[in-house]
Structure formats: C-alpha cells, structure tokens
Coordinates of N, CA and C in Angstrom, one line a residue:
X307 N 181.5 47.6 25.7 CA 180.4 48.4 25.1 C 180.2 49.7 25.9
X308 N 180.3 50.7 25.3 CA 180.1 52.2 26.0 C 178.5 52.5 25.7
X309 N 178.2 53.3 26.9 CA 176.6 53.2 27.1 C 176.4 54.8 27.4
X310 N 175.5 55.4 26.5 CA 175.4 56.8 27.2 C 174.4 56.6 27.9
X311 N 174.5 57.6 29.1 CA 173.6 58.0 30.1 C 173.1 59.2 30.5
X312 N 171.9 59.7 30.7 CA 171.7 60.9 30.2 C 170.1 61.5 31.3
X313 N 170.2 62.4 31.4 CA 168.3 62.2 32.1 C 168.4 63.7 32.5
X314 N 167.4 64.1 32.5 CA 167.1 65.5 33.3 C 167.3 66.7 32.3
X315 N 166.8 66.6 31.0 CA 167.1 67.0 30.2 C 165.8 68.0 29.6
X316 N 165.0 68.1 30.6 CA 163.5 68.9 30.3 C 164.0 69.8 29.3
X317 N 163.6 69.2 27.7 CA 163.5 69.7 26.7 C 164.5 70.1 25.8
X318 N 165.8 70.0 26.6 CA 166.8 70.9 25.8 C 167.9 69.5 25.5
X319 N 168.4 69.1 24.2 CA 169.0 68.8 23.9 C 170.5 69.5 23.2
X320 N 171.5 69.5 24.1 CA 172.4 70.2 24.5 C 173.4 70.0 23.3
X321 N 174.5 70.3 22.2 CA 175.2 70.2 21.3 C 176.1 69.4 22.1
X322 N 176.6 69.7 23.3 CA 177.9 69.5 23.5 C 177.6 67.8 24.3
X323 N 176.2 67.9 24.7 CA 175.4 66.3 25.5 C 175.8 65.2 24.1
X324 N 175.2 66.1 22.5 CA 175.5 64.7 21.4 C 176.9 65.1 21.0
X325 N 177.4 65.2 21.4 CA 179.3 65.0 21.0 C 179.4 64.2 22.1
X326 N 179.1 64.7 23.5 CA 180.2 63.2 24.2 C 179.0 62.3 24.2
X327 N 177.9 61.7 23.7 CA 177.7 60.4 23.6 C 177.9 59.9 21.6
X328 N 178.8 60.5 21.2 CA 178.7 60.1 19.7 C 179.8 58.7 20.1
X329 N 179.7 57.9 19.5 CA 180.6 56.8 19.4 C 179.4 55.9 21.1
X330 N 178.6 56.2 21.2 CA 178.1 55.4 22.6 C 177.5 53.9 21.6
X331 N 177.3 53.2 21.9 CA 176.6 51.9 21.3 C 175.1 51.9 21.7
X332 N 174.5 52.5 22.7 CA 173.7 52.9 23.4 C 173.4 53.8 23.9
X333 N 172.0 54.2 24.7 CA 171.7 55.5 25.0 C 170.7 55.0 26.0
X334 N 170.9 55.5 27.5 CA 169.5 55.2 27.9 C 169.2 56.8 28.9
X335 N 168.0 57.1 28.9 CA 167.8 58.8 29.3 C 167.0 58.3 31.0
X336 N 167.1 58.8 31.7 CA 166.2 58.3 32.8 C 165.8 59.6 33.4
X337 N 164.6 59.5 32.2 CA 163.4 60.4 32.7 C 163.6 61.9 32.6
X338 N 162.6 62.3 32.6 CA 162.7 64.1 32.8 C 162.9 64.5 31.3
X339 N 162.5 63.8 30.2 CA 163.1 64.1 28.7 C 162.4 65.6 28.2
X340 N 161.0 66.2 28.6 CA 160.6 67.0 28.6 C 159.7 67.2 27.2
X341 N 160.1 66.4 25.9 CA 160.0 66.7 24.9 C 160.6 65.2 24.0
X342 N 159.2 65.1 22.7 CA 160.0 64.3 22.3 C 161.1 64.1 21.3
X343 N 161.3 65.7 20.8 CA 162.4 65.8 19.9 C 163.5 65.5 20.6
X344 N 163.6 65.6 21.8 CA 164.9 65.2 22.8 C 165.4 63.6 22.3
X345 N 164.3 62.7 21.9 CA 164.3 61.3 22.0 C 164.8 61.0 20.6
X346 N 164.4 61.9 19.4 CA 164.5 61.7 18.1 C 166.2 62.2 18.4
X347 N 166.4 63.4 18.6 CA 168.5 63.1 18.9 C 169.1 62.8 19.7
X348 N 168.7 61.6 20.3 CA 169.2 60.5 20.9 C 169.4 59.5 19.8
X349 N 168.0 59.4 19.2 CA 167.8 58.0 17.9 C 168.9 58.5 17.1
X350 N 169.1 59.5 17.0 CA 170.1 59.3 15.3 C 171.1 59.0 15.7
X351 N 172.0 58.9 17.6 CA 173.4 58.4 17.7 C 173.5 57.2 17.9
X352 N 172.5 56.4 18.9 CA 172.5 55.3 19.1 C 171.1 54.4 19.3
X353 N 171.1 53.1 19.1 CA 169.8 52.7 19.7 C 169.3 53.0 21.3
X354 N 168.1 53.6 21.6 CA 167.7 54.1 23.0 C 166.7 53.7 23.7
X355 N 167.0 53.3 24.8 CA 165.9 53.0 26.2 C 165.5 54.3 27.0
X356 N 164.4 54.7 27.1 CA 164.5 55.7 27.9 C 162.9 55.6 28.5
X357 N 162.9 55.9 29.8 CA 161.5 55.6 31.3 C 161.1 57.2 31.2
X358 N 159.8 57.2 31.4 CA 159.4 58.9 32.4 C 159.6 59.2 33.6
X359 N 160.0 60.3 33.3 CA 160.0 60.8 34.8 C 158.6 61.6 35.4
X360 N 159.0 62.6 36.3 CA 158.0 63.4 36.8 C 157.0 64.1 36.0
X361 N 158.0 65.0 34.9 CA 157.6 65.9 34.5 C 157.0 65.6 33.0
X362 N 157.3 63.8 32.4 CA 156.8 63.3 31.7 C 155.9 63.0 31.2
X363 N 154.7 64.0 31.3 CA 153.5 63.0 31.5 C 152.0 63.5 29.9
X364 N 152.9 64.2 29.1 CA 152.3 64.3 28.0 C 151.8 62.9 27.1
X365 N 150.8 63.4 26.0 CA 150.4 62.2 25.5 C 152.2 61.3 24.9
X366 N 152.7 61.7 24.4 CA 153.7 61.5 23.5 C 154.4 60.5 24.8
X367 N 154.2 60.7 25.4 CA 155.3 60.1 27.1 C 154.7 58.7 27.4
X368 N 153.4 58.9 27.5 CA 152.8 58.1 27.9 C 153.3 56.1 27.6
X369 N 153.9 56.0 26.1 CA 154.2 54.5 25.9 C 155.6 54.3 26.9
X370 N 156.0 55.2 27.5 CA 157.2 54.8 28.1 C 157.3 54.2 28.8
X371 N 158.0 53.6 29.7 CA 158.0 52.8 31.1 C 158.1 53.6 32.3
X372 N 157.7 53.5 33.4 CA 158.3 54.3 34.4 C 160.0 53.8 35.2
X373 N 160.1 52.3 35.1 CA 160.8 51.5 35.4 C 161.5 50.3 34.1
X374 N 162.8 50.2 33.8 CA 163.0 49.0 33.1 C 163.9 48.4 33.7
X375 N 164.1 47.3 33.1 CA 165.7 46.4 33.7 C 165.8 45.5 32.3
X376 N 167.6 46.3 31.9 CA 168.2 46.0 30.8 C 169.4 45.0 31.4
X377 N 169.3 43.6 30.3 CA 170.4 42.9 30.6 C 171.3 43.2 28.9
X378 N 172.6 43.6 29.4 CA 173.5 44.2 28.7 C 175.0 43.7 29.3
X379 N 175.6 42.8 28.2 CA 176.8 42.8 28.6 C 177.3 42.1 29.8
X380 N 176.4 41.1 30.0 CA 176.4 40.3 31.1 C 176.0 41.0 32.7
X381 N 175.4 42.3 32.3 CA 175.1 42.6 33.8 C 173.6 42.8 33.3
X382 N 172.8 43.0 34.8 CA 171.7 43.5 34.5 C 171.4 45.1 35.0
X383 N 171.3 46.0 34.6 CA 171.0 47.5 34.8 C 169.1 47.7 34.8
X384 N 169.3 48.5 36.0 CA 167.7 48.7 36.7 C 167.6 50.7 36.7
X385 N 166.9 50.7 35.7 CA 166.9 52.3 35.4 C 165.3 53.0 36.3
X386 N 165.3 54.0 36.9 CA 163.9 54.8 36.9 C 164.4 56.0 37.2
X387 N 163.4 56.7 37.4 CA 164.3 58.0 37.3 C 164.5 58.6 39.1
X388 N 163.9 58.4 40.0 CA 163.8 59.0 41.3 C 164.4 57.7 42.0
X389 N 165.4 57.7 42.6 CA 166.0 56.6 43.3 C 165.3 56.3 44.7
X390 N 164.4 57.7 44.8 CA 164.2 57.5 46.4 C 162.7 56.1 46.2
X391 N 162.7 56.1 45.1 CA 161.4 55.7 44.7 C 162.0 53.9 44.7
X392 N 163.1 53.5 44.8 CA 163.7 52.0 44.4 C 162.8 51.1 45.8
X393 N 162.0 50.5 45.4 CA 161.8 49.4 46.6 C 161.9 47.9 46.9
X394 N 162.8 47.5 45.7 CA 163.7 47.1 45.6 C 165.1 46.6 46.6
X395 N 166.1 45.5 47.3 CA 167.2 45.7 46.7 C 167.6 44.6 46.2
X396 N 168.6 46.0 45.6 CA 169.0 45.6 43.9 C 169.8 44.2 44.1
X397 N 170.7 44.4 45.0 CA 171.4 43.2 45.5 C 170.9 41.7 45.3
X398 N 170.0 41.9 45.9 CA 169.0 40.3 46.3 C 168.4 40.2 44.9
X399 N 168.0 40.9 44.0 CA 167.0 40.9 43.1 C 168.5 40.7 41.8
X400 N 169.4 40.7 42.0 CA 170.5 40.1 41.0 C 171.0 41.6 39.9
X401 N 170.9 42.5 40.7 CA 170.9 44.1 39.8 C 172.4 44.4 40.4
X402 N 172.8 44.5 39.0 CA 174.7 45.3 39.4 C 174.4 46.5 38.9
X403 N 173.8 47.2 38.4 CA 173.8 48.4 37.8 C 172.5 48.9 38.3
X404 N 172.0 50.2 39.2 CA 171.1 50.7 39.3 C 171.3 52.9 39.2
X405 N 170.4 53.0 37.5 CA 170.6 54.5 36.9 C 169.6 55.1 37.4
X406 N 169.7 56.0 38.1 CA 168.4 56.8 38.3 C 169.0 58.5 38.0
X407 N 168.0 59.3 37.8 CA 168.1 61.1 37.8 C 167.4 61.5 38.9
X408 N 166.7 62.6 38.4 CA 165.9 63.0 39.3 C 166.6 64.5 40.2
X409 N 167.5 64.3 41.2 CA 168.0 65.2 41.8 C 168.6 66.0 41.2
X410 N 169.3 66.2 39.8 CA 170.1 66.9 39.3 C 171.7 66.8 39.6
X411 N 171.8 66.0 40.5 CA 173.2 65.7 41.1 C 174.0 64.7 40.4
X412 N 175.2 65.1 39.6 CA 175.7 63.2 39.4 C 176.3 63.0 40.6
X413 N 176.2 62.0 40.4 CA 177.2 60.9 41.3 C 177.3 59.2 41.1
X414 N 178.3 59.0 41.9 CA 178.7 57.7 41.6 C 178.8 57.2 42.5
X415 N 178.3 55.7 42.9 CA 178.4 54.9 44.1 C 178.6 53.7 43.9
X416 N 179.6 53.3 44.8 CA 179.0 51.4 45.3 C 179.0 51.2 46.2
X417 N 177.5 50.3 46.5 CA 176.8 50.0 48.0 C 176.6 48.5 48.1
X418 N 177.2 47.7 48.5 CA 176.9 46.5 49.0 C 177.1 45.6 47.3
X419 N 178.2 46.0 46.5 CA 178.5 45.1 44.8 C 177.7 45.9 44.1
X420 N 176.6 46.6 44.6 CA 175.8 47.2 43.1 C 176.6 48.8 43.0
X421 N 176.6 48.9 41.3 CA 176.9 50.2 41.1 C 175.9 51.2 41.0
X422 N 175.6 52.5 41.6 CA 174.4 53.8 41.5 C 175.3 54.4 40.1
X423 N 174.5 55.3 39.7 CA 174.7 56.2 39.0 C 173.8 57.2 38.8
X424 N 173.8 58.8 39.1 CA 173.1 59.4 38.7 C 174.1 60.3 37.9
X425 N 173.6 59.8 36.5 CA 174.5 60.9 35.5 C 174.2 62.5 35.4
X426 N 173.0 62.7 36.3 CA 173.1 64.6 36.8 C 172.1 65.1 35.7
X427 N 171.9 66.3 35.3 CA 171.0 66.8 34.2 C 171.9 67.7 33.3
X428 N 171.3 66.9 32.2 CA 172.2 67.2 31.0 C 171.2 69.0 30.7
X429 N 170.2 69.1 30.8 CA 169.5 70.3 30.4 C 169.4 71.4 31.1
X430 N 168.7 72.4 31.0 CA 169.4 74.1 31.7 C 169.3 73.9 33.4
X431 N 169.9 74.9 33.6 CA 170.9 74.9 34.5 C 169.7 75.2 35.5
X432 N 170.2 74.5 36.6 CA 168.9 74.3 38.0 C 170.2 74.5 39.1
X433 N 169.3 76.1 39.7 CA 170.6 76.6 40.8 C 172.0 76.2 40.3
X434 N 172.8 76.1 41.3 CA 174.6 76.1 40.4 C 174.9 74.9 40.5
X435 N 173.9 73.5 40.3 CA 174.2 72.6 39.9 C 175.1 72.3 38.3
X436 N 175.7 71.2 38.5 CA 176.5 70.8 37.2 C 175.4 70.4 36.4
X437 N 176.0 70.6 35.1 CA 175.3 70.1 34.0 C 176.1 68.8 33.1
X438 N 175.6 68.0 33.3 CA 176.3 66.6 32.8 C 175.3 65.2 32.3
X439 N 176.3 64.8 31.9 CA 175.9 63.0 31.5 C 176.9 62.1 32.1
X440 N 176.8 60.8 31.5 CA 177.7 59.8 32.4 C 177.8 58.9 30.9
X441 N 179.2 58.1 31.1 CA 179.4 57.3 30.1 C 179.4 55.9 30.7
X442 N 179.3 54.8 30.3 CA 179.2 53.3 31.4 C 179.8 52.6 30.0
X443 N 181.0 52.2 30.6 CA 181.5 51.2 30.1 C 181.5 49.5 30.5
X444 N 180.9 48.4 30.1 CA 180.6 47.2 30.1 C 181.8 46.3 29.4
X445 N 182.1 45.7 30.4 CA 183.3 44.8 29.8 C 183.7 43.6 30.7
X446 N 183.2 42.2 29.5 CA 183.3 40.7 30.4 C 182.7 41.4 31.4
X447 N 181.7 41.6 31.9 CA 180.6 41.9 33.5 C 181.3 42.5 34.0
X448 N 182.0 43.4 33.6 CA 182.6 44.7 34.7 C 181.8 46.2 34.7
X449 N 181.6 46.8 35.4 CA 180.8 48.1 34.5 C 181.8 49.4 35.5
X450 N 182.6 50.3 34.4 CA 182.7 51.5 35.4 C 182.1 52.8 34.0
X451 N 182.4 53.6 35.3 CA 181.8 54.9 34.7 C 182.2 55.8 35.0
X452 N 182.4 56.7 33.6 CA 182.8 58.3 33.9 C 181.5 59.2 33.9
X453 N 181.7 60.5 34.9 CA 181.0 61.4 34.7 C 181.9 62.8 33.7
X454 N 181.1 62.8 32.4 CA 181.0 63.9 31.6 C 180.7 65.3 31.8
X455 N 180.8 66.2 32.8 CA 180.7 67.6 32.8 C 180.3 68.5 31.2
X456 N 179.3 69.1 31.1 CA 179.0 69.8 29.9 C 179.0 71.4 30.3
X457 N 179.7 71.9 31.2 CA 179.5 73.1 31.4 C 180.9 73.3 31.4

C-alpha cells in the first residue's frame, strides 16, 4: 500500500505535491494545512487522515485531531505534527511508524526499530529549505520511504 505524506502546506496546494501522490491509496497531512481547500485536493486523490498543527486553529480546523494513531498494513503509525511535542515512546507503546512536520525539514530515521518521518513542507518556500512530500510504502509489516523533492 503506498501512502502519501504531506504536511506544512499553509494554504498552498502545490500542482506538482497532486502528481506525486496520484496513485497513493492514502493521504495523511500532519498539520500546518492552513486552509481547508488544501483538504478538499487531498479528498479527490485519495481517502485522508490529517491532525492540526500550529497554525491550524480556524473554526473549519477545529474537528481535527491534534494527534492520531493509524493501524495500516499491519503496522501502527503515530502522526502529530511537532515531534518535539512526542511524550511518548513509540517503542514501548507498540508504534513502528512515527510522522510528524513541523520543522520544514524532511528527513528520515530509525531509532531503536521505529521509523521517523518528517516528509518536509510541501507549501511556499521558508528560507532555502526544500520543498517536499514523502511516499510510505507498507508491505506484509515492512514500511520504507521515499522522500519526494518538489522543487
């Protein structure tokens, strides 16, 4: 199962963000959506989970989660948007996948069997940070991941 992953997108839903998640089976945004038209072209590619972040905090935001935990594909994935905020670990709590945004940085980690992912910010450009998403592939309880560059 391919999973888009996406977050940091204050407001701008990017042409080239819905081409690389077309064919995703899912969609989940972690936070910073900015807007809810952002969420409506997410909905027309795939079915979507998506938490608030910081800057989330309009009436329209408000039914979101700040935190979820998706079991998918035999793993369980633990999404929020600010990782520094996890108090949590994911480890002991049975979490192989932990998505967070927030910094604008992707990156990819594994720390002690759990996989990190921050797929970076898919929306306008903050200092000469990259602008990206992340793809998560799920297979028999394996998860890896590409990061997508959109610049």
């Amino acid at each position: 199962m391919r999973i888009g992953l996406i977050s940091d997108t204050h407001g701008l839903l990017r042409p080239e963000a819905l081409a690389a998640l077309r064919g995703c089976q899912r969609i989940i945004h972690a936070g910073d959506i900015g807007k809810p038209a952002v969420l409506d072209g997410l909905r027309a590619i795939a079915p979507l989970e998506a938490i608030r972040g910081n800057i989330d905090g309009d009436d329209w935001a408000l039914p979101l989660p700040e935190r979820l935990d998706l079991h998918i594909g035999g793993l369980t994935l633990h999404v929020l948007h600010n990782l520094k905020q996890l108090d949590i670990d994911p480890r002991v709590a049975g979490i192989d996948v932990v998505i967070a945004g927030h910094s604008h940085k992707p990156k990819v980690e594994r720390r002690d069997g759990v996989l990190y992912i921050n797929p970076g910010s898919a929306g306008p450009r903050r200092f000469s940070l990259p602008i990206s998403l992340a793809l998560l592939e799920l297979n028999d309880g394996d998860a890896q991941v590409e990061l997508i560059s959109l610049s």
